[in-house]
PDB file of C-alpha atoms in Angstrom:
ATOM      1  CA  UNK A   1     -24.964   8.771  -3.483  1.00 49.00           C
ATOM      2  CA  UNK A   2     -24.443  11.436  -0.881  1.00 53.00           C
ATOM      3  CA  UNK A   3     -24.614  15.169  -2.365  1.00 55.00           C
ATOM      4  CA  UNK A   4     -21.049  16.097  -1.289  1.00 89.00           C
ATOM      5  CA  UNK A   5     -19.548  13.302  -3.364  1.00 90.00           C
ATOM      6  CA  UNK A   6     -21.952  14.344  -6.402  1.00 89.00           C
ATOM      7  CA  UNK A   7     -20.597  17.229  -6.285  1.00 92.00           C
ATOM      8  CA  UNK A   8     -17.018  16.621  -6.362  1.00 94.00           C
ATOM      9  CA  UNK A   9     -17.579  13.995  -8.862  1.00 94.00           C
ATOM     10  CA  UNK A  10     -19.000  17.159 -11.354  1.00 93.00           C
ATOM     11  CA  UNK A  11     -16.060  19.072 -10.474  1.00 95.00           C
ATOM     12  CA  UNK A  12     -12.878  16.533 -10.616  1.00 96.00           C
ATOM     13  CA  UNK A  13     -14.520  15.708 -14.515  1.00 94.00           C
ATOM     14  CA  UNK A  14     -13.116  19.252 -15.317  1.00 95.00           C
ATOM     15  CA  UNK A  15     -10.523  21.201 -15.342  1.00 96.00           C
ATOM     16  CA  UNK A  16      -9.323  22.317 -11.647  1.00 97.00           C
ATOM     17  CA  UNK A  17      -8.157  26.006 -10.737  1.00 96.00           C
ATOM     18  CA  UNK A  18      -4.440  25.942 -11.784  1.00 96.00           C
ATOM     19  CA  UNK A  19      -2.381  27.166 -14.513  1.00 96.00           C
ATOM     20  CA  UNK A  20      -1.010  24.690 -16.669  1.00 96.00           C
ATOM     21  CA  UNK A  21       3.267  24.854 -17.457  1.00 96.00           C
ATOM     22  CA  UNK A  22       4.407  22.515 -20.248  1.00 96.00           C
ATOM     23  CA  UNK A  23       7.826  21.006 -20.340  1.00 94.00           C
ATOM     24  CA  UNK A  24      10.141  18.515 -22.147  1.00 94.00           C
ATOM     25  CA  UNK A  25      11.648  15.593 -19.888  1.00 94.00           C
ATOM     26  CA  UNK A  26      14.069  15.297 -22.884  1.00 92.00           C
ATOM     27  CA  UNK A  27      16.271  18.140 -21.579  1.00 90.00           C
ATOM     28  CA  UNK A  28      16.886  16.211 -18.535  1.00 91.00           C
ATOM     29  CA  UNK A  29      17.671  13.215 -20.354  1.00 91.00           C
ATOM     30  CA  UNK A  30      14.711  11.110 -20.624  1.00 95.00           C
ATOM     31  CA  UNK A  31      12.302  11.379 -23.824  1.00 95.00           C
ATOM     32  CA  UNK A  32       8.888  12.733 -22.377  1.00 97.00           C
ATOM     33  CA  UNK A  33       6.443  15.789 -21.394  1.00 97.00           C
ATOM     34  CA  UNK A  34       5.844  16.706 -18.380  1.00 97.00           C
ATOM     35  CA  UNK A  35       2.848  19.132 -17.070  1.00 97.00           C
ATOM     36  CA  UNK A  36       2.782  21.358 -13.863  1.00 96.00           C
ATOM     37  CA  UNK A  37       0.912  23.724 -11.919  1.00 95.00           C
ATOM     38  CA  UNK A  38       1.834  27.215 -12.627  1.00 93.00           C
ATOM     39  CA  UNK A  39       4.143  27.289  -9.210  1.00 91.00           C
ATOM     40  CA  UNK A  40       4.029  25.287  -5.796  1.00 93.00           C
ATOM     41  CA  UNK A  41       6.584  23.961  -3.956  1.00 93.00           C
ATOM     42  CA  UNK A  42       6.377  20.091  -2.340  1.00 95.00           C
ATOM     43  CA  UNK A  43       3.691  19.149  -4.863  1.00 97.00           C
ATOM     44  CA  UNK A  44       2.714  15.436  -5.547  1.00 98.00           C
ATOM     45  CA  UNK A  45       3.567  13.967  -9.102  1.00 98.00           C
ATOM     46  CA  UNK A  46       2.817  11.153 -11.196  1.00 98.00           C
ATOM     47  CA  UNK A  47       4.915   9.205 -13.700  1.00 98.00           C
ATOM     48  CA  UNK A  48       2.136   8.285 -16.349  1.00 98.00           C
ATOM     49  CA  UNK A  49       2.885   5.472 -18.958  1.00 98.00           C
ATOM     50  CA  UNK A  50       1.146   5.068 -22.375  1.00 97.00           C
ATOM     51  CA  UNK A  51      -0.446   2.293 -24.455  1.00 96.00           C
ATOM     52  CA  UNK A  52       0.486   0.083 -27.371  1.00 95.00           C
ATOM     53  CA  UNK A  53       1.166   2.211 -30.374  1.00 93.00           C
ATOM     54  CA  UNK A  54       0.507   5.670 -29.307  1.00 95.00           C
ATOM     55  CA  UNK A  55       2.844   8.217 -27.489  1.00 94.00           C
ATOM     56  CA  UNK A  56       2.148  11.149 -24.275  1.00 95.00           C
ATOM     57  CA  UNK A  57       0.151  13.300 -27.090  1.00 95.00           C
ATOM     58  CA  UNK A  58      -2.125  10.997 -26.998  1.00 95.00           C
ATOM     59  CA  UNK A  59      -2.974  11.431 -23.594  1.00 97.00           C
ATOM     60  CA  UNK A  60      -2.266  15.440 -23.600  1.00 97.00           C
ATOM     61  CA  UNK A  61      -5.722  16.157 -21.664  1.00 97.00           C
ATOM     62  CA  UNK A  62      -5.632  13.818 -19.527  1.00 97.00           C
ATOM     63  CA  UNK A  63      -2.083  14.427 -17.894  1.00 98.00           C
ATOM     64  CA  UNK A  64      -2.971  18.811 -18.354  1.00 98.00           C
ATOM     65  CA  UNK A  65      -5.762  17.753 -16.316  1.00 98.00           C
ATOM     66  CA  UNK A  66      -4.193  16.544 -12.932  1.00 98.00           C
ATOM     67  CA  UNK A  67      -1.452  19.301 -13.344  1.00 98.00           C
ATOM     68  CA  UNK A  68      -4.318  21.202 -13.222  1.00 98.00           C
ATOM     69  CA  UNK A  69      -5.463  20.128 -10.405  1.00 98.00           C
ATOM     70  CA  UNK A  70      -2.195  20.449  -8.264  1.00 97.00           C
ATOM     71  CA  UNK A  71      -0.381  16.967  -9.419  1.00 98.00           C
ATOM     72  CA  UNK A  72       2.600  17.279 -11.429  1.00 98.00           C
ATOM     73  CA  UNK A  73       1.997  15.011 -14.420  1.00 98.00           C
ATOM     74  CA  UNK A  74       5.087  13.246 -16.443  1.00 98.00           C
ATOM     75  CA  UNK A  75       5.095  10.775 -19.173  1.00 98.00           C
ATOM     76  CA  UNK A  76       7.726   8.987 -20.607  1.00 98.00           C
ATOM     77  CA  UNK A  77       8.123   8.526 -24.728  1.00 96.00           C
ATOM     78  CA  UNK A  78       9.746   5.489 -25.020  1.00 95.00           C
ATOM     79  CA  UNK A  79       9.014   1.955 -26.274  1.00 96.00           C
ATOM     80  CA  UNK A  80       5.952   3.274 -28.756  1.00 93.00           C
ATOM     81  CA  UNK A  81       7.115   0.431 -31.563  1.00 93.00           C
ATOM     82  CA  UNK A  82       4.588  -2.485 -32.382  1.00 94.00           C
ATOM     83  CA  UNK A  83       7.063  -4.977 -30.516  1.00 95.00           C
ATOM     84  CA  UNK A  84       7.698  -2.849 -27.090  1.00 96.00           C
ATOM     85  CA  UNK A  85       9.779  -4.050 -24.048  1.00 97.00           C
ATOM     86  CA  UNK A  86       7.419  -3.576 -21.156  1.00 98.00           C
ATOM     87  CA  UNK A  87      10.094  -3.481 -18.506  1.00 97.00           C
ATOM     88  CA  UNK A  88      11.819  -1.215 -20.779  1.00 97.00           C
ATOM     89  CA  UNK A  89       8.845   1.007 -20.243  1.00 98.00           C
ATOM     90  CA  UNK A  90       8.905   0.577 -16.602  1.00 98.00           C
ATOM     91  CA  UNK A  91      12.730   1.642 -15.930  1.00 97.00           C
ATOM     92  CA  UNK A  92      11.780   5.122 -17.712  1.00 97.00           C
ATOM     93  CA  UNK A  93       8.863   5.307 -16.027  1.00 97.00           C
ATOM     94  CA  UNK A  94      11.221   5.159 -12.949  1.00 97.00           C
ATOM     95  CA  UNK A  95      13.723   7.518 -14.040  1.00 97.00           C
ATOM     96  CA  UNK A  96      10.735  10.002 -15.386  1.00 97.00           C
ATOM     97  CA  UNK A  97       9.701   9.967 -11.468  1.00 96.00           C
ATOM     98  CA  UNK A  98      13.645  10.601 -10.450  1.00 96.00           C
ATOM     99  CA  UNK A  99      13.758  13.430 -12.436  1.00 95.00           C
ATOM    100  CA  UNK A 100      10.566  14.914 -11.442  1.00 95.00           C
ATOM    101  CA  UNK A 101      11.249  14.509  -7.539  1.00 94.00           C
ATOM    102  CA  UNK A 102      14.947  15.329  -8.218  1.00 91.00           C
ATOM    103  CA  UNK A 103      15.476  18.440 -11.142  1.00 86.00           C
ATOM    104  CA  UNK A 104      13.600  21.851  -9.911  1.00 80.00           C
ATOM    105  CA  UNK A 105      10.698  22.255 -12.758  1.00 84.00           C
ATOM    106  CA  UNK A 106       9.343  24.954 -14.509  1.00 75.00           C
ATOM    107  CA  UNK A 107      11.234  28.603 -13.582  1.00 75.00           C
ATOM    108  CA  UNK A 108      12.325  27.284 -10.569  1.00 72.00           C
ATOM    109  CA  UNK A 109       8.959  27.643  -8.686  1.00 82.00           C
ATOM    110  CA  UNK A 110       8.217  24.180  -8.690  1.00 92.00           C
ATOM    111  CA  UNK A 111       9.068  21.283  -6.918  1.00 93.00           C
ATOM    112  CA  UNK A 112       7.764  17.916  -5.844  1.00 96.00           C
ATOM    113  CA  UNK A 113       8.048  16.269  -2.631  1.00 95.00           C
ATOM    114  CA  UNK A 114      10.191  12.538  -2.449  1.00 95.00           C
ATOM    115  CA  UNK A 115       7.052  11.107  -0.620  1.00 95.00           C
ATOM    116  CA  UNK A 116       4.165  12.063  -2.943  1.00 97.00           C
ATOM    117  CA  UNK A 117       4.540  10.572  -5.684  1.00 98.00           C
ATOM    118  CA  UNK A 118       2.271   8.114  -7.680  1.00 98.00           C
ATOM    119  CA  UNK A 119       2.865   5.831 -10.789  1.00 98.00           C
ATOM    120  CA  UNK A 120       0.334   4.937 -13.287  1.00 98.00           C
ATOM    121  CA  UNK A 121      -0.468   3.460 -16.637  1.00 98.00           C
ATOM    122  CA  UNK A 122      -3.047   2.617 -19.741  1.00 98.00           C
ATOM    123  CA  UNK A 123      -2.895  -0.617 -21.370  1.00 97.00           C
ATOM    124  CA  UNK A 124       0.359  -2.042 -21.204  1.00 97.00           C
ATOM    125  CA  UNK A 125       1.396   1.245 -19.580  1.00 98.00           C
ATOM    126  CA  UNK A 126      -0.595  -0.131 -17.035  1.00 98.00           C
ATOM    127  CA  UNK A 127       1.384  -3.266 -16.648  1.00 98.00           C
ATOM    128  CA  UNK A 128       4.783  -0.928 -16.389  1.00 98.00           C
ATOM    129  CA  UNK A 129       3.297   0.778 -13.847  1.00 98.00           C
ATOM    130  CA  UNK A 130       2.975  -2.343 -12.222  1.00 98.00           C
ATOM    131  CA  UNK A 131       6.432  -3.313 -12.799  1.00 98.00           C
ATOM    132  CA  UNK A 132       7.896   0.138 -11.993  1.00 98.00           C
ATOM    133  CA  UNK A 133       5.689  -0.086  -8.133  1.00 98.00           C
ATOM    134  CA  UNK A 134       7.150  -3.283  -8.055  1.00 97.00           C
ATOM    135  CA  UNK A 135      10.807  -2.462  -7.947  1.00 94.00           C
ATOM    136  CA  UNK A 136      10.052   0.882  -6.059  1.00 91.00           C
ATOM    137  CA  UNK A 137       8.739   0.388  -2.954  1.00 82.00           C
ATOM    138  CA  UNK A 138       7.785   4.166  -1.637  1.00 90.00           C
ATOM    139  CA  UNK A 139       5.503   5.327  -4.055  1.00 97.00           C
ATOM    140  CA  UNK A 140       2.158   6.402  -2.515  1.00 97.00           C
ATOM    141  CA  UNK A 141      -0.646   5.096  -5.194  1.00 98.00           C
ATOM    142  CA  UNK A 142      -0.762   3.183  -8.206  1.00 98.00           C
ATOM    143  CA  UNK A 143      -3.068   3.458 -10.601  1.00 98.00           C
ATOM    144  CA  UNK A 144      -3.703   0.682 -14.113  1.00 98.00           C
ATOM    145  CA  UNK A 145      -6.204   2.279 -16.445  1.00 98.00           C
ATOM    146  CA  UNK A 146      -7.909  -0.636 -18.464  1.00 97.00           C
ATOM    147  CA  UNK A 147      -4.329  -2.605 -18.067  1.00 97.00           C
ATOM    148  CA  UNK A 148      -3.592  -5.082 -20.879  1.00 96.00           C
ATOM    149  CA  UNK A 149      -1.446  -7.776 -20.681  1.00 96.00           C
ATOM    150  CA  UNK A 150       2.403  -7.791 -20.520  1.00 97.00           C
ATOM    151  CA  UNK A 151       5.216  -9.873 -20.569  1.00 96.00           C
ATOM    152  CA  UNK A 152       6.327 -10.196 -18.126  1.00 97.00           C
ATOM    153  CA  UNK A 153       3.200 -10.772 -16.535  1.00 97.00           C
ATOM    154  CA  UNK A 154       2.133  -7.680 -13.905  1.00 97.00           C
ATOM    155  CA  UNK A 155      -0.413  -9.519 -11.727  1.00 97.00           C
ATOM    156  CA  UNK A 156       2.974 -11.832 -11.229  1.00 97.00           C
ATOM    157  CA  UNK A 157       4.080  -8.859  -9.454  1.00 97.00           C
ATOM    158  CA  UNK A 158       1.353  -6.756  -8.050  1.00 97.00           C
ATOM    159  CA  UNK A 159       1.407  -9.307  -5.169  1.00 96.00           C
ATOM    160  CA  UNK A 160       4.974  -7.350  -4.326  1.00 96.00           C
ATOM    161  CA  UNK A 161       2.853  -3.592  -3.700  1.00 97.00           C
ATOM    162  CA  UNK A 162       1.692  -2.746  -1.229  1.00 96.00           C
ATOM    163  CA  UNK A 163       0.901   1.189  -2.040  1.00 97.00           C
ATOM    164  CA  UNK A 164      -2.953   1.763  -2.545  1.00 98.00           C
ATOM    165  CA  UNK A 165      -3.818   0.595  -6.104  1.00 98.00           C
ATOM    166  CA  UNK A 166      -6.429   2.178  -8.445  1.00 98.00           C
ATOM    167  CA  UNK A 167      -7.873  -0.770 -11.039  1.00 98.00           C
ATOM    168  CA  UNK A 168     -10.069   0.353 -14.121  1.00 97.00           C
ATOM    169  CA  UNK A 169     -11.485  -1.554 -17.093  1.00 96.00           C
ATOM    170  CA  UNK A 170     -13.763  -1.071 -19.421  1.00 92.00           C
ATOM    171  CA  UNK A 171     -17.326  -2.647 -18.596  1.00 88.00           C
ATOM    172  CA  UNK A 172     -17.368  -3.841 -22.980  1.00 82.00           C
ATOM    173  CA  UNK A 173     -13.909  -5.694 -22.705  1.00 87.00           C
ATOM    174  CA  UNK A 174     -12.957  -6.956 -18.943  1.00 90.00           C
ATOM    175  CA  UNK A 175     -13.367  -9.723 -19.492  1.00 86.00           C
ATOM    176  CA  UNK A 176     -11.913 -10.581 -22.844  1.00 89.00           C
ATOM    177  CA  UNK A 177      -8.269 -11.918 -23.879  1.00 91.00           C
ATOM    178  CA  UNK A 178      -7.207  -8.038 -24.027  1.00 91.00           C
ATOM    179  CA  UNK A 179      -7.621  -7.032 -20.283  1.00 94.00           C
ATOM    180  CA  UNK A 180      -6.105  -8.240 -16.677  1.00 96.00           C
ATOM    181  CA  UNK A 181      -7.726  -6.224 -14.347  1.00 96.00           C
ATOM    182  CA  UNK A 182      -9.567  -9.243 -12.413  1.00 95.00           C
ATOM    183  CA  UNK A 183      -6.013 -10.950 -12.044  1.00 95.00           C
ATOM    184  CA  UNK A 184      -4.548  -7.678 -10.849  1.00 96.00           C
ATOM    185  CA  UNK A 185      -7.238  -6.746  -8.751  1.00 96.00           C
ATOM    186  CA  UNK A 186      -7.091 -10.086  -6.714  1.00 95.00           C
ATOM    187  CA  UNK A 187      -3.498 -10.490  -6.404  1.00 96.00           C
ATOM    188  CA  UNK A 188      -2.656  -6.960  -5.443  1.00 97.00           C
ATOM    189  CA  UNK A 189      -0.704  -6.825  -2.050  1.00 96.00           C
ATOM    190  CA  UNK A 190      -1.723  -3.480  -0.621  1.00 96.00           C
ATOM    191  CA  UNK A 191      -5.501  -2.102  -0.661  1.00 96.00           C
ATOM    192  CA  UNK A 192      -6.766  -1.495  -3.919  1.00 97.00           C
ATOM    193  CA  UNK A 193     -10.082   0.034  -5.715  1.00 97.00           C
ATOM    194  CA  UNK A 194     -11.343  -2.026  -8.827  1.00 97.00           C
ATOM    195  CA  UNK A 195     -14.185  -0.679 -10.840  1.00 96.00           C
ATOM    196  CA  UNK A 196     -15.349  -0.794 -13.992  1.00 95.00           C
ATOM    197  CA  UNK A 197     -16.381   2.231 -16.519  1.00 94.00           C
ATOM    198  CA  UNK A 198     -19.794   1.339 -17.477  1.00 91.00           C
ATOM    199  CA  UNK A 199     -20.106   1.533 -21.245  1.00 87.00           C
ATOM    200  CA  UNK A 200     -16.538   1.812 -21.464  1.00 86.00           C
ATOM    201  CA  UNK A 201     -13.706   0.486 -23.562  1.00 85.00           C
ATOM    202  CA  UNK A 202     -10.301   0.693 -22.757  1.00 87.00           C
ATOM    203  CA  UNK A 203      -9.097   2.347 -26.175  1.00 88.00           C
ATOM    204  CA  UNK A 204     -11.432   5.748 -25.223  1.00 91.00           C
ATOM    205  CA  UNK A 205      -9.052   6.823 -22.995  1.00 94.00           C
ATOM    206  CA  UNK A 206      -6.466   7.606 -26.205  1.00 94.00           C
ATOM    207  CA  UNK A 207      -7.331  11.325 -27.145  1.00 93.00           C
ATOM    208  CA  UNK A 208      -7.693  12.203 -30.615  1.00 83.00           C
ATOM    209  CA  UNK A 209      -8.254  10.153 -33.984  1.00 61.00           C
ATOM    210  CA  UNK A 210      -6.414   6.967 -34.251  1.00 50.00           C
ATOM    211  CA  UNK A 211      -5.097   4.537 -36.951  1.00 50.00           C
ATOM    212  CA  UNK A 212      -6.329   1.540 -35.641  1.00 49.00           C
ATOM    213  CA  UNK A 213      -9.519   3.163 -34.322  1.00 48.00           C
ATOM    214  CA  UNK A 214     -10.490   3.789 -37.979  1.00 47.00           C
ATOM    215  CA  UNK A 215      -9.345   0.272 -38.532  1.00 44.00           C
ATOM    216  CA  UNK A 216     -12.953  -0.629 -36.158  1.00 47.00           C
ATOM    217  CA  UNK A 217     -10.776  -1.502 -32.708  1.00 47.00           C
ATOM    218  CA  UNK A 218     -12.106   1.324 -30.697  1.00 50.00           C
ATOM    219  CA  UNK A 219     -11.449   5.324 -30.634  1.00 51.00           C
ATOM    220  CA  UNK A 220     -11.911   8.187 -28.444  1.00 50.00           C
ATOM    221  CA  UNK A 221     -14.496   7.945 -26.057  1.00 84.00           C
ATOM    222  CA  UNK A 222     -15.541  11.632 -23.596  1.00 88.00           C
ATOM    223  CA  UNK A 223     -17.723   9.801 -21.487  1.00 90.00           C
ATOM    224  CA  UNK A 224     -14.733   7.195 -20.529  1.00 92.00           C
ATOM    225  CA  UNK A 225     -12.439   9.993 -20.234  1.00 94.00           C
ATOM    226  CA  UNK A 226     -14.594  12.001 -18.435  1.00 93.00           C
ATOM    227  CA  UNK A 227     -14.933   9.522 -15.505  1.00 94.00           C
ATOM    228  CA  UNK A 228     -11.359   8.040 -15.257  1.00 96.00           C
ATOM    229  CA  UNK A 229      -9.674  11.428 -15.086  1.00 96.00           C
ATOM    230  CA  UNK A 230     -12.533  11.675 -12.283  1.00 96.00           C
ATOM    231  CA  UNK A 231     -11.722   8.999 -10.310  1.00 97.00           C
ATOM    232  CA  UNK A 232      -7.739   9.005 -11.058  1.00 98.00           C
ATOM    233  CA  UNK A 233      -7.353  12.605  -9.837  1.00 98.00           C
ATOM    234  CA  UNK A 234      -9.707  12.126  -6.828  1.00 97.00           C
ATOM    235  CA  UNK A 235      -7.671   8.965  -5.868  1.00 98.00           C
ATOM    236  CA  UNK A 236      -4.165  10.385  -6.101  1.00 98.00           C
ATOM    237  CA  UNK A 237      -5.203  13.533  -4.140  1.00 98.00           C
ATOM    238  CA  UNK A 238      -6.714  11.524  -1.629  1.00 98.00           C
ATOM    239  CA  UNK A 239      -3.052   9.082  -1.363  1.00 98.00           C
ATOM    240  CA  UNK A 240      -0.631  12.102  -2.276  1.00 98.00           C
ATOM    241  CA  UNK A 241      -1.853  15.058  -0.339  1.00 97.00           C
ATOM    242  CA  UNK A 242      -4.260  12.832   2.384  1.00 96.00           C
ATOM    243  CA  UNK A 243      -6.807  15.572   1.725  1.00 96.00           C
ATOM    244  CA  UNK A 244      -9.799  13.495   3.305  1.00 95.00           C
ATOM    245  CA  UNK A 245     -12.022  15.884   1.190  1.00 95.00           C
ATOM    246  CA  UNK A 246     -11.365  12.482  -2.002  1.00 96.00           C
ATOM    247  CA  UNK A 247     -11.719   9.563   0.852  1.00 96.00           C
ATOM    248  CA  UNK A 248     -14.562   8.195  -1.020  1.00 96.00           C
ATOM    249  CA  UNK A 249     -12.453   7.676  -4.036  1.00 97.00           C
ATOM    250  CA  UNK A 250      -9.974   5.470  -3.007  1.00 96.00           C
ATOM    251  CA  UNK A 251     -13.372   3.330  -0.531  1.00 96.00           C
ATOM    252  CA  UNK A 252     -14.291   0.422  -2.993  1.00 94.00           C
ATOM    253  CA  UNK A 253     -17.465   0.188  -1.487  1.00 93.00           C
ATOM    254  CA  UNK A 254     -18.639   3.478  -2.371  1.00 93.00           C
ATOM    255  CA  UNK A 255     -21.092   4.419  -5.057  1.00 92.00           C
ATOM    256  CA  UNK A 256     -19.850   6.449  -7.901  1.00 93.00           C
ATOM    257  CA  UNK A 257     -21.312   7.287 -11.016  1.00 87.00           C
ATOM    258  CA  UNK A 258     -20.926   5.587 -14.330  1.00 88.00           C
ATOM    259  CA  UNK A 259     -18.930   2.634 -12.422  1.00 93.00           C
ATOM    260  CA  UNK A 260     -19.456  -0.046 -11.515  1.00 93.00           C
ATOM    261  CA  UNK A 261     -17.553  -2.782  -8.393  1.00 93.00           C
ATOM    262  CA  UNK A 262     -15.029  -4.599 -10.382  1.00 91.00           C
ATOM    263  CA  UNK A 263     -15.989  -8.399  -8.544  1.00 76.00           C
ATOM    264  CA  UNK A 264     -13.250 -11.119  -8.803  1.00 67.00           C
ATOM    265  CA  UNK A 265     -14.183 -14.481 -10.574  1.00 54.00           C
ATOM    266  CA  UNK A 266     -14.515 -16.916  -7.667  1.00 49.00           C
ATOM    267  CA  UNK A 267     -12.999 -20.321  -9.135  1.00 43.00           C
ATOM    268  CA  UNK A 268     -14.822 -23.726  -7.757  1.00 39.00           C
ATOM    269  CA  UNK A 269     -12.640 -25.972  -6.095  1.00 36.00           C
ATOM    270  CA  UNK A 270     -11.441 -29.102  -7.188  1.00 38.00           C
ATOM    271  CA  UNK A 271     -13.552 -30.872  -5.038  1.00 37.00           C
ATOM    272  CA  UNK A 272     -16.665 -29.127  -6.044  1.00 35.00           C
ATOM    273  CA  UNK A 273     -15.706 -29.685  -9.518  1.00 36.00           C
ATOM    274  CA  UNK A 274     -15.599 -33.111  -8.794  1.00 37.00           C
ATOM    275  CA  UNK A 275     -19.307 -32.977  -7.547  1.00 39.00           C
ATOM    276  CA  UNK A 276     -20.757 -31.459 -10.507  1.00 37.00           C
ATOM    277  CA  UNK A 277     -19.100 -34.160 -12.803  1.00 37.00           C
ATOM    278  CA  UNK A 278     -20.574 -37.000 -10.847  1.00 40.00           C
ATOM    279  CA  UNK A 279     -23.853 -35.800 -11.144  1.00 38.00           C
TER     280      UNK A 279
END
């Protein structure tokens, strides 16, 4: 791994040099948070949906953290029931990304450019984000964080973006029952990254303690926070801003620490199938 991309992996795991500005989509509406830098005008943003059971608190860090780096950060607080509509989830993450490219933020000193602007997702989130890119054809990136599945299914629909995708999955559960980043990954119309965070599950991105953590189904986790925050805010600033500083971060091919290439399952063919039986 080249020094220059060492280094800017060390810095995008913390904090970057802006000022952090809190605010409540509900006053415009929509049920939410949404973080900014301190001021900046024409800034990129990202509409950020959560996982099953667990609401924007529960990704507080995460979403302070790009805002601190210059990407306006919103997250919708809908659909948090055990039985959740996942397109339900994707039309707010829409109008969460209206409201931030449309409504002035903060006090008046910031605002986000029409063309900038990113969706992405944990878990089912994930799978909204899908759905959301889907329907919304000028987004600039899309990024699923260790996406579960949904109904209906995302990967039927990730063949319908083509915006720069962003694939992540924990190297413990990829490929188990709970995950679809393989079938995303290979059906996904535009260029995409897929890697996988070694050691990682996809629960550790949830901040804090959790009910069914304590219940044995996976909890916080630094070291998988750490290095998706990493590789989510080098990624959008790359596709938002074009800042060719973050190129490596959105180049599959590239080395980057504590990930791993996410490789598609290559299925045999029928007739090689075929083969092996006869033998």
């Amino acid at each position: 791994m080249a020094p220059k991309l060492k280094t800017l992996t060390r810095e995008l795991s913390k904090r970057g040099p802006h000022r952090v500005l809190r605010g409540n989509l509900a006053l415009a509406g929509q049920p939410g948070v949404v973080y900014t830098p301190e001021t900046g005008f024409n800034l990129p943003a990202v509409a950020f949906a959560h996982g099953w059971m667990v609401g924007s608190h529960k990704y507080e860090q995460t979403l302070q953290h790009l805002a601190s780096w210059g990407i306006v950060a919103a997250a919708p607080d809908s659909e948090r029931g055990p039985v959740p509509s996942h397109l339900g989830l994707a039309a707010d993450l829409r109008a969460t990304l209206d409201i931030c490219v449309g409504v002035r933020l903060g006090p008046g000193q910031i605002s986000v450019q029409p063309d900038r602007v990113a969706f992405a997702g944990h878990g089912m989130g994930a799978g909204a984000a899908v759905l959301a890119a889907a329907q919304r054809g000028d987004v600039g990136a899309v990024a699923a964080l260790f996406p579960a599945p949904t109904a209906p299914k995302a990967e039927n629909y990730a063949s319908k973006i083509t915006a720069p995708g962003l694939i992540l999955a924990g190297e413990d559960d990829v490929d188990s029952m709970t995950s679809n980043a393989r079938p995303l990954s290979v059906e996904w119309g535009g260029p995409v990254v897929a890697r996988t965070v070694n050691d990682g599950q996809d629960a550790g991105l949830i901040e804090g303690r959790r009910l069914l953590g304590a219940l044995g189904l996976g909890g916080s986790e630094r070291k998988t926070q750490a290095a998706t925050r990493c590789l989510l805010t080098g990624f959008l600033l790359f596709h938002l801003t074009g800042d060719k500083k973050y190129k490596d971060f959105a180049d599959p091919d590239v080395e980057i620490p504590h990930t791993s290439p996410l490789l598609p399952v290559e299925p045999h063919s029928d007739a090689r199938a075929s083969q092996l039986l006869r033998k």
